[in-house]
Each structure stands twice: as C-alpha cells, then as structure tokens.
CSV table of C-alpha atoms in Angstrom, one decimal:
chain,number,residue,atom,x,y,z
A,1,MET,CA,45.2,-35.8,57.9
A,2,THR,CA,41.6,-34.9,58.9
A,3,CYS,CA,38.9,-34.4,56.3
A,4,PHE,CA,38.9,-30.6,56.3
A,5,LEU,CA,42.7,-30.3,56.5
A,6,GLN,CA,42.7,-32.4,53.3
A,7,VAL,CA,40.1,-30.0,51.8
A,8,LEU,CA,42.3,-27.0,52.7
A,9,ALA,CA,45.3,-28.7,51.2
A,10,CYS,CA,43.4,-29.2,48.0
A,11,LEU,CA,42.3,-25.6,48.0
A,12,ALA,CA,45.9,-24.4,48.5
A,13,GLY,CA,46.9,-26.6,45.6
A,14,VAL,CA,44.3,-25.0,43.4
A,15,VAL,CA,45.2,-21.5,44.4
A,16,PHE,CA,49.0,-22.0,44.1
A,17,GLY,CA,48.9,-23.9,40.8
A,18,ALA,CA,49.1,-27.5,41.9
A,19,SER,CA,46.7,-30.1,40.6
A,20,ALA,CA,43.0,-29.4,41.2
A,21,ASP,CA,42.3,-33.1,41.2
A,22,CYS,CA,43.5,-33.9,44.7
A,23,MET,CA,41.2,-36.3,46.6
A,24,VAL,CA,39.7,-36.4,50.0
A,25,GLU,CA,38.9,-39.8,51.6
A,26,ILE,CA,35.6,-40.0,53.4
A,27,GLY,CA,34.7,-43.4,54.7
A,28,ASP,CA,34.5,-45.7,51.7
A,29,SER,CA,34.2,-42.9,49.2
A,30,THR,CA,36.6,-40.2,47.8
A,31,LEU,CA,35.7,-36.7,46.9
A,32,THR,CA,37.6,-33.8,45.3
A,33,LEU,CA,37.3,-30.3,46.8
A,34,GLU,CA,34.9,-29.5,44.0
A,35,GLY,CA,32.9,-32.6,44.8
A,36,ILE,CA,32.5,-31.6,48.5
A,37,ILE,CA,31.3,-28.2,47.5
A,38,SER,CA,28.9,-29.7,44.9
A,39,LYS,CA,27.6,-32.4,47.3
A,40,ARG,CA,26.4,-29.9,50.0
A,41,PHE,CA,22.8,-29.0,50.0
A,42,ALA,CA,20.2,-27.6,52.5
A,43,ASN,CA,18.6,-30.8,53.9
A,44,LYS,CA,14.9,-30.8,54.6
A,45,GLU,CA,14.2,-34.2,56.2
A,46,TRP,CA,16.3,-36.1,58.8
A,47,GLN,CA,16.9,-39.6,60.1
A,48,GLU,CA,15.6,-38.7,63.5
A,49,ASN,CA,17.1,-41.7,65.4
A,50,ARG,CA,20.6,-41.3,64.0
A,51,THR,CA,23.0,-39.2,66.1
A,52,VAL,CA,26.5,-37.8,65.2
A,53,PRO,CA,29.2,-39.1,67.6
A,54,ASP,CA,30.7,-36.5,70.0
A,55,GLU,CA,34.2,-37.3,68.7
A,56,MET,CA,33.2,-36.4,65.1
A,57,ILE,CA,31.6,-33.1,66.3
A,58,ARG,CA,34.7,-32.3,68.3
A,59,GLN,CA,37.0,-32.9,65.3
A,60,MET,CA,34.8,-30.7,63.1
A,61,LEU,CA,34.8,-27.9,65.6
A,62,GLU,CA,38.6,-27.9,66.0
A,63,TYR,CA,39.1,-27.2,62.4
A,64,VAL,CA,36.2,-24.8,62.0
A,65,LEU,CA,38.0,-22.7,64.6
A,66,LYS,CA,40.9,-22.3,62.2
A,67,ALA,CA,38.7,-20.0,60.0
A,68,PRO,CA,40.2,-16.5,59.5
A,69,SER,CA,38.9,-13.4,61.2
A,70,ALA,CA,39.9,-9.8,61.0
A,71,LEU,CA,42.9,-9.0,63.2
A,72,ASN,CA,42.6,-12.6,64.4
A,73,THR,CA,39.9,-11.4,66.8
A,74,GLN,CA,38.0,-14.7,66.7
A,75,PRO,CA,34.6,-13.4,67.8
A,76,GLY,CA,32.7,-16.6,67.1
A,77,ARG,CA,30.9,-18.4,69.9
A,78,LEU,CA,29.5,-21.7,69.0
A,79,ILE,CA,26.7,-23.4,71.0
A,80,ILE,CA,26.1,-27.0,70.3
A,81,VAL,CA,22.5,-28.0,71.1
A,82,ASP,CA,21.9,-31.7,71.2
A,83,THR,CA,19.8,-32.6,74.2
A,84,LYS,CA,16.0,-33.0,74.2
A,85,GLU,CA,15.5,-30.0,76.5
A,86,GLY,CA,18.0,-27.8,74.6
A,87,LYS,CA,16.4,-28.6,71.3
A,88,GLU,CA,12.9,-27.8,72.6
A,89,ARG,CA,14.1,-24.4,73.9
A,90,LEU,CA,15.9,-23.6,70.7
A,91,ALA,CA,13.0,-24.8,68.5
A,92,ALA,CA,10.6,-22.4,70.4
A,93,ALA,CA,12.9,-19.6,69.2
A,94,MET,CA,12.7,-20.6,65.6
A,95,HIS,CA,10.3,-19.5,62.9
A,96,GLY,CA,8.3,-21.3,60.1
A,97,PRO,CA,9.4,-24.9,59.4
A,98,ASN,CA,12.7,-24.5,61.3
A,99,PRO,CA,11.6,-25.8,64.7
A,100,ASP,CA,11.2,-29.2,63.0
A,101,HIS,CA,14.8,-29.1,61.7
A,102,VAL,CA,16.1,-28.3,65.3
A,103,LEU,CA,14.0,-31.2,66.8
A,104,SER,CA,14.6,-33.8,64.1
A,105,SER,CA,18.3,-33.4,63.3
A,106,SER,CA,21.1,-34.8,65.4
A,107,PHE,CA,22.1,-31.4,66.7
A,108,SER,CA,22.2,-27.8,65.9
A,109,VAL,CA,24.9,-25.2,66.2
A,110,VAL,CA,24.1,-21.6,67.1
A,111,PHE,CA,26.8,-19.4,65.5
A,112,ALA,CA,27.0,-16.4,67.8
A,113,ALA,CA,29.2,-13.3,67.7
A,114,ASP,CA,30.9,-11.5,70.6
A,115,PRO,CA,31.1,-7.8,69.6
A,116,ASP,CA,33.9,-7.1,72.0
A,117,PRO,CA,36.1,-10.2,72.0
A,118,PRO,CA,39.3,-10.2,74.1
A,119,LEU,CA,42.3,-9.9,71.8
A,120,PRO,CA,44.6,-12.9,71.6
A,121,ALA,CA,48.1,-12.4,73.0
A,122,ASP,CA,49.7,-12.3,69.5
A,123,ALA,CA,47.3,-9.6,68.2
A,124,PRO,CA,48.9,-6.6,66.5
A,125,ASP,CA,49.5,-3.6,68.8
A,126,PHE,CA,47.1,-1.5,66.7
A,127,ALA,CA,44.3,-4.1,66.8
A,128,ALA,CA,42.5,-2.6,69.9
A,129,ARG,CA,42.4,0.9,68.3
A,130,VAL,CA,41.1,-0.5,65.0
A,131,LEU,CA,38.3,-2.4,66.8
A,132,LYS,CA,37.2,0.8,68.6
A,133,GLU,CA,37.1,2.7,65.3
A,134,VAL,CA,35.4,0.0,63.3
A,135,SER,CA,31.9,1.4,63.7
A,136,LEU,CA,33.1,4.8,62.6
A,137,HIS,CA,34.4,3.5,59.2
A,138,GLN,CA,31.8,1.0,58.4
A,139,ALA,CA,28.0,1.3,58.1
A,140,CYS,CA,27.4,-1.3,60.7
A,141,SER,CA,27.6,-1.8,64.5
A,142,PRO,CA,30.3,-3.8,66.2
A,143,ARG,CA,27.8,-6.6,66.6
A,144,ALA,CA,27.1,-6.7,62.9
A,145,TRP,CA,30.8,-6.6,62.2
A,146,ALA,CA,31.4,-9.5,64.5
A,147,GLU,CA,28.6,-11.5,62.8
A,148,LYS,CA,30.4,-11.0,59.4
A,149,GLN,CA,33.5,-12.6,60.8
A,150,VAL,CA,31.5,-15.6,62.1
A,151,MET,CA,30.0,-16.3,58.7
A,152,LEU,CA,33.5,-17.4,57.6
A,153,GLN,CA,33.3,-20.1,60.3
A,154,VAL,CA,29.9,-21.1,59.1
A,155,ALA,CA,31.2,-21.7,55.6
A,156,TYR,CA,34.1,-23.8,57.0
A,157,PHE,CA,31.5,-25.8,59.1
A,158,LEU,CA,29.2,-26.5,56.2
A,159,LEU,CA,32.1,-28.0,54.1
A,160,GLU,CA,33.6,-29.8,57.1
A,161,ALA,CA,30.2,-31.5,57.9
A,162,THR,CA,29.8,-32.5,54.2
A,163,ALA,CA,33.4,-33.9,54.2
A,164,HIS,CA,32.3,-36.1,57.2
A,165,GLY,CA,29.3,-37.4,55.3
A,166,LEU,CA,26.8,-35.3,57.2
A,167,ASN,CA,24.0,-33.0,56.0
A,168,THR,CA,23.2,-29.5,57.1
A,169,ASN,CA,20.6,-26.8,56.9
A,170,PRO,CA,21.7,-23.2,57.7
A,171,MET,CA,18.8,-21.2,59.1
A,172,GLU,CA,18.3,-17.5,59.7
A,173,GLY,CA,14.6,-18.0,60.3
A,174,PHE,CA,14.4,-17.4,64.0
A,175,LYS,CA,11.8,-15.2,65.9
A,176,SER,CA,14.5,-12.8,67.0
A,177,PRO,CA,18.1,-12.8,68.1
A,178,ALA,CA,16.9,-12.2,71.6
A,179,ALA,CA,14.8,-15.3,71.5
A,180,VAL,CA,17.8,-17.4,70.5
A,181,ARG,CA,20.0,-15.7,73.1
A,182,GLU,CA,17.6,-16.6,75.8
A,183,ALA,CA,17.2,-20.2,74.5
A,184,VAL,CA,21.0,-20.9,74.8
A,185,GLY,CA,22.0,-18.5,77.5
A,186,LEU,CA,24.0,-16.0,75.4
A,187,PRO,CA,24.9,-12.6,76.9
A,188,ASP,CA,22.6,-9.8,75.7
A,189,ASN,CA,25.3,-8.0,73.7
A,190,HIS,CA,26.1,-11.1,71.5
A,191,GLY,CA,24.8,-11.3,67.9
A,192,VAL,CA,23.3,-14.4,66.4
A,193,ALA,CA,24.5,-15.0,62.9
A,194,VAL,CA,22.8,-18.3,61.9
A,195,VAL,CA,21.6,-21.6,63.3
A,196,VAL,CA,22.8,-24.8,61.5
A,197,ALA,CA,20.9,-28.1,61.8
A,198,VAL,CA,23.2,-31.1,61.4
A,199,GLY,CA,22.5,-34.8,60.9
A,200,TYR,CA,21.8,-37.5,58.3
A,201,ALA,CA,19.4,-36.9,55.4
A,202,LYS,CA,16.4,-39.2,55.2
A,203,GLN,CA,16.8,-39.2,51.4
A,204,ALA,CA,19.3,-37.9,48.8
A,205,GLY,CA,18.9,-34.2,48.1
A,206,PHE,CA,20.1,-31.8,45.5
A,207,GLN,CA,21.7,-28.4,45.5
A,208,ALA,CA,19.4,-25.6,44.4
A,209,SER,CA,20.1,-23.8,41.2
A,210,ARG,CA,22.7,-21.0,41.1
A,211,ARG,CA,22.8,-17.9,39.0
A,212,PRO,CA,25.2,-18.0,36.1
A,213,LEU,CA,28.7,-16.7,36.6
A,214,LYS,CA,28.2,-13.9,34.0
A,215,GLU,CA,25.4,-12.4,36.2
A,216,VAL,CA,27.3,-12.1,39.4
A,217,CYS,CA,31.0,-12.1,38.7
A,218,PHE,CA,32.6,-9.0,37.1
A,219,ARG,CA,36.1,-8.0,36.1
A,220,GLY,CA,37.4,-4.7,37.5
A,221,ARG,CA,34.1,-2.9,37.6
A,222,PHE,CA,30.5,-3.8,38.3
A,223,GLY,CA,28.7,-4.6,35.1
A,224,THR,CA,31.7,-5.9,33.2
A,225,PRO,CA,31.2,-9.7,33.1
A,226,PHE,CA,34.1,-11.9,34.0
A,227,GLY,CA,34.8,-13.9,30.9
A,228,SER,CA,32.1,-14.9,28.5
A,229,VAL,CA,30.6,-17.9,30.3
C-alpha cells in the first residue's frame, strides 16, 4: 500500500470508528495520520543539490489525482517544473521571496484549473447543465469555481509529499496568473490556484501556530463554539 493510500485508510478508520492509531510506514520511520498532518510545515530553506526521483513524483501524482471534485469534473491541471530553464521562467513570474523557493527546491508544481473541463464518460446526465448554471448560483466565475476544486488536490499533495519525507511550500505570491500561465504555457482561460515548491529542507522546521478550536469551529450556528476547548 502506498503512503497516501495508507493515510486514507487511516482517515477512513477515524471517520468510521476504527482505531485512530493506525500507522504509516515511511522509510525507517512510522507516522500516524495525525503525525503526518502535524509534521507538515511551510519550508523556507532547501537542500539545493538534492532532487526528488521521478518515480516518487509519479507515485505522488497518481494518488493526488484521486482527490474529489464536484460532479467528478476533475478540473485540475498540474504542471511539474523541474528543469533549470523552466524554473527560471516560473521564478520570473513569482513575487517577493518566492523566486528563491522555485529556484532552490527540487521542483515546483503549478496547480492550474480548467474552467470548462470535458466531462468524464461516467459523469451524471445533469452534470453539463449544472456546470453551465454554476456562475448563476454562486458569487464566483467558472474559473474561480474550478480553482476551488483544485485546492482539494493541493491538500492531498501536501500530505502525500510529507508522507514521502519531503517538504513543501505552497505559494500564492506570484506577479499575476497571466505571468504564471505564460511561464508554463497554460491556455489563457485557465486559472492558477497555487504554486507548491517541493524538496528537502535544509534544516528542521516547525508548523506555525494555529488559532484555538473555540475561535474557528462552531456548532450549528456561527458564534456558538464547538465544545469548550
């Protein structure tokens, strides 16, 4: 069982009442699902001469593509940028300190979104109609709607990379979606959700603080804290 399938099996056990202490084997170490989530952090410095093998990247991507999407539309389009020339083009489209992450990490993934994805053969009959009406019922464009679907893949990818012993840094700091589209050859109508740098951390990092549960989780109605934690 691959790393992320083990993670999903653990998650299913938690949801459906099995033990939450199931373990995922990663190299010489073993992590619980909670351990993988807690281990992930946004990395700031990279081992520049250490690359991630293609086979590991392929394995991660295969299971990232299993992330859910509305009506199974699967609008995600993932561009892996790992060559010197590709990194330089993408770095030129990034803002602030993010060019360094693109250049120094092993590779980056541009998570793009097709706002008009071809429906899979097993899509429900009503799927096409729903997609045409989506912009009428939501305060967002089809591109923004597609980007929301892609963020589920991003979450899968961050955990999958962590399960493989890799580090990541998800970045929205790019000069413009158009600049990223030009850097990686995306069609003009595609959205750009996020760029994720991937590789090996130069030194151990830590997860930034999170707001307490009582401030952000509510029961039944906003303002009613969930529990007393």
